[in-house]
Short mmCIF file of C-alpha atoms in Angstrom, two decimals:
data_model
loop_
_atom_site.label_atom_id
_atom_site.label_comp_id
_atom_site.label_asym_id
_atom_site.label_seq_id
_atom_site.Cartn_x
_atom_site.Cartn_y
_atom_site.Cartn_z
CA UNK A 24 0.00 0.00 0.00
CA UNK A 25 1.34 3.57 -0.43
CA UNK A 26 2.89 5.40 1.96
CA UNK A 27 3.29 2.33 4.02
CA UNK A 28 5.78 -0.08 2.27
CA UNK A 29 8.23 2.76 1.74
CA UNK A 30 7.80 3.01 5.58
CA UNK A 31 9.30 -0.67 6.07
CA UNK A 32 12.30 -1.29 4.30
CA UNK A 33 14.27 -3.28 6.57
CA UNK A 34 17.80 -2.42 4.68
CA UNK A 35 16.82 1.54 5.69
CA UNK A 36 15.81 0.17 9.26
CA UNK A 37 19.19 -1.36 9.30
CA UNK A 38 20.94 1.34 8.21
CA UNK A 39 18.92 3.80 10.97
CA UNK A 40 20.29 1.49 13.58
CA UNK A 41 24.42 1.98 12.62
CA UNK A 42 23.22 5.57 12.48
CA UNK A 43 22.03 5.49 16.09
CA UNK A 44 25.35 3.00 17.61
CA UNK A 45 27.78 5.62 15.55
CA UNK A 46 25.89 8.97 17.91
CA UNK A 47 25.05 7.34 20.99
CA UNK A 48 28.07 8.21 23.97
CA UNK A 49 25.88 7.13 26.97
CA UNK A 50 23.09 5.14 28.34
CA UNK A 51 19.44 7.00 27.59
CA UNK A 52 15.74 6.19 28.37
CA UNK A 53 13.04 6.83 25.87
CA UNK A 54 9.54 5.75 26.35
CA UNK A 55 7.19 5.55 23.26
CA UNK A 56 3.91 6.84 25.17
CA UNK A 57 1.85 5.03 22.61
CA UNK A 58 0.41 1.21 22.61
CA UNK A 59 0.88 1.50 18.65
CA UNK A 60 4.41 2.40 18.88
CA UNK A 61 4.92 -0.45 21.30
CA UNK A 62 3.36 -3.20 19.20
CA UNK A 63 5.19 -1.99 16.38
CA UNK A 64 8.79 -2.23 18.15
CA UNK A 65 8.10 -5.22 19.32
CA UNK A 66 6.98 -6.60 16.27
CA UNK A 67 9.58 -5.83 14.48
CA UNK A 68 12.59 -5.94 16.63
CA UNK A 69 12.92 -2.49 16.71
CA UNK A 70 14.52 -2.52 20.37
CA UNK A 71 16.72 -5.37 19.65
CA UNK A 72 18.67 -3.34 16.81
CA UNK A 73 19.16 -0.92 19.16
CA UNK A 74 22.52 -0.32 21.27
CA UNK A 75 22.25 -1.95 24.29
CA UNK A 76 22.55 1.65 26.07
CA UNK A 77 19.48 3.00 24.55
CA UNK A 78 16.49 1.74 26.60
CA UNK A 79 12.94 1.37 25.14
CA UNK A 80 10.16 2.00 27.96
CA UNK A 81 6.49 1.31 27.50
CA UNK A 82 3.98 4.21 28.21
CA UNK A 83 0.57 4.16 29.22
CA UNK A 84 -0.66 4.87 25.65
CA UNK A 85 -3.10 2.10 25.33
CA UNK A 86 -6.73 3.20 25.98
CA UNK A 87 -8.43 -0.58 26.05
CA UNK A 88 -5.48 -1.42 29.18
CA UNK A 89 -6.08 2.16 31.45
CA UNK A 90 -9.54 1.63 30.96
CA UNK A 91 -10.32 1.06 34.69
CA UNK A 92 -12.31 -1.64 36.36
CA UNK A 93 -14.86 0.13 37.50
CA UNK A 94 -15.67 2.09 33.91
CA UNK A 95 -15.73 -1.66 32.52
CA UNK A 96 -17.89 -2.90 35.20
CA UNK A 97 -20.29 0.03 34.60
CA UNK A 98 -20.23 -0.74 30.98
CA UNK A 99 -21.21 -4.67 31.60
CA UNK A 100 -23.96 -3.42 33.75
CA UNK A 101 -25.67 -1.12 31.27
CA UNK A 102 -24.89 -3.54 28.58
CA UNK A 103 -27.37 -5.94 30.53
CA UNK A 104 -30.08 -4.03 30.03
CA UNK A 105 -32.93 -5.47 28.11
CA UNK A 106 -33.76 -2.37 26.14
CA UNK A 107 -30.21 -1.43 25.39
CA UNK A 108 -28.24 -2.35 22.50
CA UNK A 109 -24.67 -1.74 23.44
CA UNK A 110 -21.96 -0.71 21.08
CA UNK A 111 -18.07 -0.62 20.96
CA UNK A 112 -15.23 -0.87 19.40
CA UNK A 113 -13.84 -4.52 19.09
CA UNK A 114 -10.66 -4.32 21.40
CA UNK A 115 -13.25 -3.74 24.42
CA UNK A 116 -14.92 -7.08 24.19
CA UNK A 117 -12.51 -9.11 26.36
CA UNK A 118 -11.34 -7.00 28.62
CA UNK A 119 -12.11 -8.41 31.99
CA UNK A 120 -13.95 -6.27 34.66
CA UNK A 121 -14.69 -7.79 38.05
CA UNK A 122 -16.07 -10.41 36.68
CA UNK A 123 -17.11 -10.67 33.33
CA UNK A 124 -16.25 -9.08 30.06
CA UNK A 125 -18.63 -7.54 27.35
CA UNK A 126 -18.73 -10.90 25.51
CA UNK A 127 -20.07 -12.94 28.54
CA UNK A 128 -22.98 -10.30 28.59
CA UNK A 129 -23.28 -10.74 25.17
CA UNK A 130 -23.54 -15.00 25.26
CA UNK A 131 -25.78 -14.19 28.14
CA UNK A 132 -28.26 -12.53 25.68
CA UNK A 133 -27.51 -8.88 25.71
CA UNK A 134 -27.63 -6.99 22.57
CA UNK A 135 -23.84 -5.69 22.45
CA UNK A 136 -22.19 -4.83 19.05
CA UNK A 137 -18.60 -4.35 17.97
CA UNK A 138 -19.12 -1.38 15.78
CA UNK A 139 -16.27 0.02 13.32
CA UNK A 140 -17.35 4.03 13.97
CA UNK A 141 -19.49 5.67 16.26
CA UNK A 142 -21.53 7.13 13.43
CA UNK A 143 -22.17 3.15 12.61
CA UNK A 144 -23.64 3.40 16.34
CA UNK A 145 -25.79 6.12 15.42
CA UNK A 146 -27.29 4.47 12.62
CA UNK A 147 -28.29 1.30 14.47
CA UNK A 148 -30.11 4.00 16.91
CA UNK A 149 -31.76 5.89 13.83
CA UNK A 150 -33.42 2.32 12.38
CA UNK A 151 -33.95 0.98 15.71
CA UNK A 152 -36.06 3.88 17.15
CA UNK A 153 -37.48 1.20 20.41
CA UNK A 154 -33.98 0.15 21.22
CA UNK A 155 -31.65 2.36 23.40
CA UNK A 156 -28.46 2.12 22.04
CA UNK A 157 -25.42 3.05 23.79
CA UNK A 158 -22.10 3.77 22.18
CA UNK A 159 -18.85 3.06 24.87
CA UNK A 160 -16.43 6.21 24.39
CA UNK A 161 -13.24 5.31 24.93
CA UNK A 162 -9.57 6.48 23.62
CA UNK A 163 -7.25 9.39 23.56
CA UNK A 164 -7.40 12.63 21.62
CA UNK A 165 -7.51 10.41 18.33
CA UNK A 166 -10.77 9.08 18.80
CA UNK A 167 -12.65 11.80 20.76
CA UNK A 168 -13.63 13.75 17.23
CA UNK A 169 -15.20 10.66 16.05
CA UNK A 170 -17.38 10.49 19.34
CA UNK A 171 -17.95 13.80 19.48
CA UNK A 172 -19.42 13.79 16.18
CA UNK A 173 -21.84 11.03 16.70
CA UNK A 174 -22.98 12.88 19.57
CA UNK A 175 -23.24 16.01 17.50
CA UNK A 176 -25.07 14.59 14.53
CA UNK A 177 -27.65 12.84 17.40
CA UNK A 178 -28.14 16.05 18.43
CA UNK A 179 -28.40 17.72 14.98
CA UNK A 180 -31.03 14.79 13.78
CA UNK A 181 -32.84 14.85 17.15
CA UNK A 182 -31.91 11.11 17.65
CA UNK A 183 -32.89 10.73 21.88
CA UNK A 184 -32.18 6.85 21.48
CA UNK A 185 -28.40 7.27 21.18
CA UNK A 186 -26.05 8.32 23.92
CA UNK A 187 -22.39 7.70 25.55
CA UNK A 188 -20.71 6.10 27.99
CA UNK A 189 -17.75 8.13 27.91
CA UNK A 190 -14.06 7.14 29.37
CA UNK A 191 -11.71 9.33 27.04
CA UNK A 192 -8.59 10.22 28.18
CA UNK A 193 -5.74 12.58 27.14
CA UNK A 194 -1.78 12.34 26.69
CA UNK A 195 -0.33 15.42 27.91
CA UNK A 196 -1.76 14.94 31.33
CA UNK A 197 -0.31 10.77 31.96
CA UNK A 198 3.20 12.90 30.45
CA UNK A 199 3.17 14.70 33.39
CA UNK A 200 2.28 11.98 36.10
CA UNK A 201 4.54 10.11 34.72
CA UNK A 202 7.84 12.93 35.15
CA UNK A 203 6.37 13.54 38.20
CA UNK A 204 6.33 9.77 40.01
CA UNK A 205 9.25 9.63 42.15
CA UNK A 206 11.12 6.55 40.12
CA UNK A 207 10.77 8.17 36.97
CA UNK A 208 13.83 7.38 34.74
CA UNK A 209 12.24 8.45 31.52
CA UNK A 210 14.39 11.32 29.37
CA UNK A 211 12.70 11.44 26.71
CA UNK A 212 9.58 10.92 25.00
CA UNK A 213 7.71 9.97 21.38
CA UNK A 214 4.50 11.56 21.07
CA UNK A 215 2.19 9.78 19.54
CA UNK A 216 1.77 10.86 16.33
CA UNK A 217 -2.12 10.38 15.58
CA UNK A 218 -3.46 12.26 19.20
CA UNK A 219 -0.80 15.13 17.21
CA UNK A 220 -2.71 15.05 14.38
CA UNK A 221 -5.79 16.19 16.17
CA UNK A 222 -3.94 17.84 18.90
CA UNK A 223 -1.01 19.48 17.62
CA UNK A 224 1.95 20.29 19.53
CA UNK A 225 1.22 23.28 22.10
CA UNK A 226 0.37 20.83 24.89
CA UNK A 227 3.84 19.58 24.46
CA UNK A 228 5.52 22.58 24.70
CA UNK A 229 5.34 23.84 28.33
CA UNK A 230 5.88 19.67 29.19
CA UNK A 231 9.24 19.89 27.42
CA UNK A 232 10.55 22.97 28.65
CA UNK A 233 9.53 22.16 32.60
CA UNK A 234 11.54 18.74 32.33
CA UNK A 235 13.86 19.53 30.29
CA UNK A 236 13.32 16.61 27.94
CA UNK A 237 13.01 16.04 24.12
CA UNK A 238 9.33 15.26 22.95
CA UNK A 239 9.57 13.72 18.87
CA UNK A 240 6.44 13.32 17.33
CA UNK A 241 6.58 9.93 15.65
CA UNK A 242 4.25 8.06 13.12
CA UNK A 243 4.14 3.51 13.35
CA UNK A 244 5.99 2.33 11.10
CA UNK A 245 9.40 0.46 12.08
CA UNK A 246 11.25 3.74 10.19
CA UNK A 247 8.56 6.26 11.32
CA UNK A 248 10.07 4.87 14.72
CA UNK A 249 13.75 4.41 13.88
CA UNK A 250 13.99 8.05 12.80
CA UNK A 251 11.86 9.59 15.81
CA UNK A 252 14.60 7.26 18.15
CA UNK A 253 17.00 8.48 15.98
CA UNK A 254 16.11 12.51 15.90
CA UNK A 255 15.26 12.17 20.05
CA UNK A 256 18.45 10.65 20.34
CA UNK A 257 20.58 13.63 18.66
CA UNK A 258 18.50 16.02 21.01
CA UNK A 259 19.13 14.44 24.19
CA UNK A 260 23.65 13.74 22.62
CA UNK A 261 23.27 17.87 22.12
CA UNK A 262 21.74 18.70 25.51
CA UNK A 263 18.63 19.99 22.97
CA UNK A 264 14.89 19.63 24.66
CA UNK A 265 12.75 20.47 21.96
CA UNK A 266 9.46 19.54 20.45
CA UNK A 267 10.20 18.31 16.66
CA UNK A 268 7.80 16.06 14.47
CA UNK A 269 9.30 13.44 12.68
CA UNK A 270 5.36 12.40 11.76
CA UNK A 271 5.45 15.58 9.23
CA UNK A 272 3.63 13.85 6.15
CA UNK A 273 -0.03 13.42 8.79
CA UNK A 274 0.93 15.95 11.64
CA UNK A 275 0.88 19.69 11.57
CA UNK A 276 1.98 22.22 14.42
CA UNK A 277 -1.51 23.69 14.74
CA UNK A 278 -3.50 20.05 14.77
CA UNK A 279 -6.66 19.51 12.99
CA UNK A 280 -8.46 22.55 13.74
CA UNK A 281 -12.36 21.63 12.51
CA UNK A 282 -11.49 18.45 15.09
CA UNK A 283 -10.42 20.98 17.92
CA UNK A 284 -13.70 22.65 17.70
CA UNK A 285 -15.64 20.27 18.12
CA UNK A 286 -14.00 18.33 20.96
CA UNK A 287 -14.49 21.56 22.49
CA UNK A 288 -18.01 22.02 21.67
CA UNK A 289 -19.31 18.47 23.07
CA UNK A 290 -16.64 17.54 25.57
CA UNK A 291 -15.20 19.56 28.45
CA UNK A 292 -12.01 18.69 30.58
CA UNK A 293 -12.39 16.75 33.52
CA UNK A 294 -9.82 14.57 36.19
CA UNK A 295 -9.94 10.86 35.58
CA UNK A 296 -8.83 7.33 36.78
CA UNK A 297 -6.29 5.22 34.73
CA UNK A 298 -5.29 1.58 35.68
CA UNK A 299 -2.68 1.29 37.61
CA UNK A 300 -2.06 5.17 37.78
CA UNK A 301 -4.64 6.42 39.59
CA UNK A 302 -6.34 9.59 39.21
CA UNK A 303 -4.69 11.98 36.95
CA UNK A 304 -5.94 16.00 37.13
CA UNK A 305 -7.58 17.32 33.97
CA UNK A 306 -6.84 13.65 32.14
CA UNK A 307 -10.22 13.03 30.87
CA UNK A 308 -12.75 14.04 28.63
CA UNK A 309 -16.47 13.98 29.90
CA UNK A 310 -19.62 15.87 27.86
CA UNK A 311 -20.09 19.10 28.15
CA UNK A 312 -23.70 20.92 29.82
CA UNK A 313 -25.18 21.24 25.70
CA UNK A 314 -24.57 17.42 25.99
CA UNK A 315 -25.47 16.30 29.07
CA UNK A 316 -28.71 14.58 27.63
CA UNK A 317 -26.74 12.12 26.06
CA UNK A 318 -24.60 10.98 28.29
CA UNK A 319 -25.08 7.57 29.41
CA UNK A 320 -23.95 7.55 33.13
CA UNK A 321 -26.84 10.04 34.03
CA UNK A 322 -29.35 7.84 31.47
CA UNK A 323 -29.03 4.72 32.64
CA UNK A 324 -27.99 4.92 36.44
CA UNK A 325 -26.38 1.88 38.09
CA UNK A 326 -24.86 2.78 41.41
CA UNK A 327 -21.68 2.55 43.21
CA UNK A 328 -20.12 -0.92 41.80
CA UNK A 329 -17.70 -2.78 44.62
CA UNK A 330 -14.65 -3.39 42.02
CA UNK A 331 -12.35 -6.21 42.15
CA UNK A 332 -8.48 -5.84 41.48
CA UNK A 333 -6.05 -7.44 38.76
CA UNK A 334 -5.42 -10.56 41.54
CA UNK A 335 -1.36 -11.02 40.72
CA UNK A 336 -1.11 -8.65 37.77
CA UNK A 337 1.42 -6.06 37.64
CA UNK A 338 -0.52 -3.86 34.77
CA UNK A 339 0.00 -0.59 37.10
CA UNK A 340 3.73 -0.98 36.93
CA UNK A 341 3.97 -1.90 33.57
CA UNK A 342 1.89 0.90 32.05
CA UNK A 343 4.41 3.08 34.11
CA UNK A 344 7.31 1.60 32.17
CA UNK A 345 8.58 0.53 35.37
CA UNK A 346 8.79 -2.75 35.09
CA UNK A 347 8.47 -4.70 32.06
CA UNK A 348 5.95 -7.79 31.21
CA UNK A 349 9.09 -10.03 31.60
CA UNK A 350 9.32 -8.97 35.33
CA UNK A 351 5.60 -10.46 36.24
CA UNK A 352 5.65 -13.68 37.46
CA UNK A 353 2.00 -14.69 36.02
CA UNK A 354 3.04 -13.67 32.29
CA UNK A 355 2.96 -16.37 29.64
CA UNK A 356 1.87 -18.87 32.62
CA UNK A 357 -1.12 -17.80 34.63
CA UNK A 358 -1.61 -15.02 32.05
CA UNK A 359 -2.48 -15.46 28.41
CA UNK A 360 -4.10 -13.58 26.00
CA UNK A 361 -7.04 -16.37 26.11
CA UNK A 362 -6.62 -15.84 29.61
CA UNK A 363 -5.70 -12.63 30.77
CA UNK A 364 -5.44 -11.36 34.09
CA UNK A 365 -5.26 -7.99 33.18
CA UNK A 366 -5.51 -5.24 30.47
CA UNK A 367 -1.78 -5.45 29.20
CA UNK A 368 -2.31 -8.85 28.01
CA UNK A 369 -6.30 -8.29 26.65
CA UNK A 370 -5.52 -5.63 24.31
CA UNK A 371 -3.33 -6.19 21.22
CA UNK A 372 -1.38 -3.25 22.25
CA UNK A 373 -1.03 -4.00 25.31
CA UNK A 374 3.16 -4.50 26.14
CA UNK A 375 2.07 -8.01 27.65
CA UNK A 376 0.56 -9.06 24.67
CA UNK A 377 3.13 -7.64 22.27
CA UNK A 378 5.47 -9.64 24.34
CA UNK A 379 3.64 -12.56 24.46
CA UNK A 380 2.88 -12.92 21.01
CA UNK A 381 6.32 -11.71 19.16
CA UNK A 382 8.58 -12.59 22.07
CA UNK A 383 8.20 -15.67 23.12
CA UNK A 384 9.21 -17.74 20.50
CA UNK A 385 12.78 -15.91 20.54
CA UNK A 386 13.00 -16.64 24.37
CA UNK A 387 11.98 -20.45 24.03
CA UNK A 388 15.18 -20.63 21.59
CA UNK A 389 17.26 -18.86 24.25
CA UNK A 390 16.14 -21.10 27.31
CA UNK B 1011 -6.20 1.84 19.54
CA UNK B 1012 -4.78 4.73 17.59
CA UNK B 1013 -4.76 2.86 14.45
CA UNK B 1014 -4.49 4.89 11.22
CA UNK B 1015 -4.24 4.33 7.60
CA UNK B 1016 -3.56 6.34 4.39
CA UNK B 1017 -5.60 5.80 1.63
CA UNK B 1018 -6.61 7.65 -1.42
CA UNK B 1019 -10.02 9.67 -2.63
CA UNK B 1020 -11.33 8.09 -4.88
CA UNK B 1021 -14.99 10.53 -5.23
CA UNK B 1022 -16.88 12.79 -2.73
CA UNK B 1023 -20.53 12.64 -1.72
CA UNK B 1024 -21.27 15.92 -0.08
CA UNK B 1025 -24.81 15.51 -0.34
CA UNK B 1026 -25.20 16.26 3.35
CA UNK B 1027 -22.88 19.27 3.85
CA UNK B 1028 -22.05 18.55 7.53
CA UNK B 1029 -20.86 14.74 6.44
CA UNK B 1030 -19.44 14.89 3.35
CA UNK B 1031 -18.03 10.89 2.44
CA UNK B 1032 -15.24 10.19 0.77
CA UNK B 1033 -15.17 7.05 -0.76
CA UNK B 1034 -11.87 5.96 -0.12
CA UNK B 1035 -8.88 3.51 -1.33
CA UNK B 1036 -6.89 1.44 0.89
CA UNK B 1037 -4.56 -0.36 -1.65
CA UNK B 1038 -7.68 -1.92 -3.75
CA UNK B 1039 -10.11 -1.61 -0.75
CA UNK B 1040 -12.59 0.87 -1.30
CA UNK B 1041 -14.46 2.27 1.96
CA UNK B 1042 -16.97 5.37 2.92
CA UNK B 1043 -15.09 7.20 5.22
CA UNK B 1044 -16.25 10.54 7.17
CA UNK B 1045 -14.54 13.81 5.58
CA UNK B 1046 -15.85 16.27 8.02
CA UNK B 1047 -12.90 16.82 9.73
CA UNK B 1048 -11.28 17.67 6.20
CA UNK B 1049 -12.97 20.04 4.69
CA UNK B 1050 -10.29 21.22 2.66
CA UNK B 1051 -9.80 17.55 1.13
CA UNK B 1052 -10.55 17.01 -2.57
CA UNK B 1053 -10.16 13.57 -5.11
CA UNK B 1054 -7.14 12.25 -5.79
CA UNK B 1055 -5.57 13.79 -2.29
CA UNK B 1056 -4.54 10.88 0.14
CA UNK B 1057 -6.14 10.89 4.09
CA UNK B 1058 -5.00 9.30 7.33
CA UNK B 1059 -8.39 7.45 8.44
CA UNK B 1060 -9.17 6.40 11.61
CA UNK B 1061 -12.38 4.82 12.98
CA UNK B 1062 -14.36 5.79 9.93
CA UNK B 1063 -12.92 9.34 10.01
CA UNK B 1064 -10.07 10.99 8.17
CA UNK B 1065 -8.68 12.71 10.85
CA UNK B 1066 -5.56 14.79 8.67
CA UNK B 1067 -4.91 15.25 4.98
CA UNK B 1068 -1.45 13.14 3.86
CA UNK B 1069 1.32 15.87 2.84
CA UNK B 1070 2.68 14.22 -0.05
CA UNK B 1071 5.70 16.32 -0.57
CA UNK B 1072 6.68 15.59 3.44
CA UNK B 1073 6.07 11.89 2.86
CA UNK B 1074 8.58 12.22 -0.11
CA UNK B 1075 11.10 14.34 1.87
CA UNK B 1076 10.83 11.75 4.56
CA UNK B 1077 11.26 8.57 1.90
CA UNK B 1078 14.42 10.37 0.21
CA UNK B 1079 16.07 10.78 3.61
CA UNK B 1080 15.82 7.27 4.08
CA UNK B 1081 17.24 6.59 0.40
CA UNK B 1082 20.38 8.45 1.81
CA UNK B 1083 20.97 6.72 4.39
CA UNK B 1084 22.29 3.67 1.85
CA UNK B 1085 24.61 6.62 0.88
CA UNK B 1086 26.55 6.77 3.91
CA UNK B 1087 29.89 5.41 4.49
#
């Protein structure tokens, strides 16, 4: 396909990596903030070409794995209802709450849907006038202008059988909880290039400056990634902190602006939880007062839910990047992708599952 | 999660103003895709799409100037 085959030529890849060895003079720590990023290094190696001084850490970039229990749990329970049809994107399906996931629910008889788009939401709620249909809102910056749309064409078309159940969350926010932790060994980041696209780069600005560290905006592919190492790398060799885009062909300084406006037309800035980091100031998106009609939590009411925790899963520290899946003693034994214990390993960009799936076979021949 | 792919415009239905589609080409896949969020997007230009939406207009001349830096890499010594 254009514009990604030229984006994976291994010789180039190759090439990248003699680059990096001949300009690296110390040990460095970069973490790649996005679950995209992570499944792509993983999948192709991309840490293993790498000088052994230049250190790869996960971020928290994965929406699916700092979904938290509770949200989930709140999901299955509106997802029960009789007269709601339930919709969401695929990744959400098997990710375990206290006790179930949305695909139990749905073998149980509930009406839940993997849906491609919200707008595909909306149209099940336009032909299905009787049915209350409820679209699950979750994701970063990249997402939010496709829910916020849905909501704003409901609204447009007077559709009352649609709402949200809305757990979006932002970067720039987990960026900062994450300098801020008192292990924090991270020096610089990638930014991930798609919440750019939306976002832009002002958020990133005041981040670099206060720590001091190099932010590259980097696209997915292995040489998106090699050259964002690379150009992050040369900053932090100079003593440079800077915010540079190495995602240039999708990513502009100034975002998407039509995007912009409407996340801030139907959404507003609120705190929220993330697994295994807690509650992060001004890290989620809820709906604003014009949409507070459609918003699911105040629709469809369902109480204070006692939640369960990951029993012997160390999600929290791995979405930290302070440990990595290796470290947990219940990966690739007690805890599978058919059976996970925890988010890392349910979602395919989860660092567990990245592991598990591209990794293991390499550390079978090594045993 | 984040999941984005370039493809190309193929035609646009702006028959609703405030949803204009783009019918779009992923490498011989054709699908309707969401241009509101690219207004300035015409046929024949390529989009990043993302959950039904193209959510930024593919700068053609940065993709090259990207592609050509990695061509010089073979260059080096």
């Amino acid at each position: 396909m254009k514009y990604v085959e030229e984006f994976r030529d291994g010789q180039a890849v190759r090439a990248y990596a003699e680059r990096i060895r001949r300009l690296v003079t110390r040990p460095w720590q970069i973490m790649e903030i996005c679950g995209g990023q992570t499944h792509t290094i993983v999948k192709y190696g991309i840490d293993e070409l790498l000088p052994p001084t230049v250190r790869l850490v996960h971020g928290p970039g994965c929406p699916v794995c700092v979904t938290p229990v509770g949200a989930i749990d709140r999901a299955l329970a509106i997802a029960a209802r009789p007269e709601v049809t339930f919709c969401s994107f695929g990744d959400m399906l098997r990710v375990p709450g206290s006790r179930k996931n949305l695909l139990m629910i749905k073998a149980e008889g509930g009406d839940v849907r993997m849906v491609y788009s919200p707008l595909d939401a909306l149209a099940i709620a336009e032909a299905n006038p009787q049915r209350e249909v409820v679209f699950f809102a979750i994701g970063f910056e990249t997402t939010a202008p496709t829910a916020a749309m849905a909501a704003w064409q409901a609204r447009r078309k007077g559709i009352r059988n649609f709402s949200l159940l809305v757990s979006q969350v932002r970067v720039p926010p987990a960026i900062e909880a994450l300098m801020e932790a008192p292990d924090n060994a991270i020096q610089g980041f990638l930014a991930a290039g798609h919440v750019c696209a939306i976002m832009g780069t002002e958020e990133y600005l005041p981040l670099a400056a206060r720590y001091r560290m190099p932010l590259v905006v980097t696209g997915f592919e292995p040489l998106d990634l090699m050259q964002g190492i690379h150009r992050c790398l040369t900053q932090l060799e100079a003593g440079r902190h800077e915010v540079e885009i190495q995602y240039a062909r999708a990513v502009r300084p100034q975002g998407n602006p039509a995007a912009r406006r409407m996340l801030g037309e139907v959404f507003r800035i609120i705190d929220r939880e993330w697994r295994g980091l807690g509650v992060i100031p001004a890290s989620g998106l809820g709906l604003s007062e014009a949409y507070a009609d459609f918003d699911a939590e105040q629709r469809f009411p369902v109480g204070e839910l006692p939640a369960a925790d990951d029993h012997g899963c160390m999600s929290g520290l791995i979405l930290r990047g302070v440990a990595k899946p290796r470290d947990c003693p219940a990966f690739g034994t007690r805890c599978t992708p058919e059976h996970p214990l925890g988010a890392t390993m349910v979602s395919s960009e989860g660092a567990c599952a990245a592991y598990q799936r591209y990794r293991r076979l390499t550390e079978e021949a090594l045993a | 999660m984040c999941l984005a792919v370039p493809g190309a415009i193929r035609a646009i239905d702006a028959t609703d103003p405030d949803n204009p589609l783009g019918r779009i080409d992923f490498g011989g896949v054709l699908r309707a895709v969401s241009l509101a969020y690219v207004p300035e997007a015409r046929v024949g230009d390529y989009v990043v799409v993302h959950a039904g939406f193209a959510i930024s207009l593919l700068d053609e001349e940065e993709a090259a100037a990207a592609i050509a830096d990695f061509r010089a890499l073979d260059a080096l010594p």
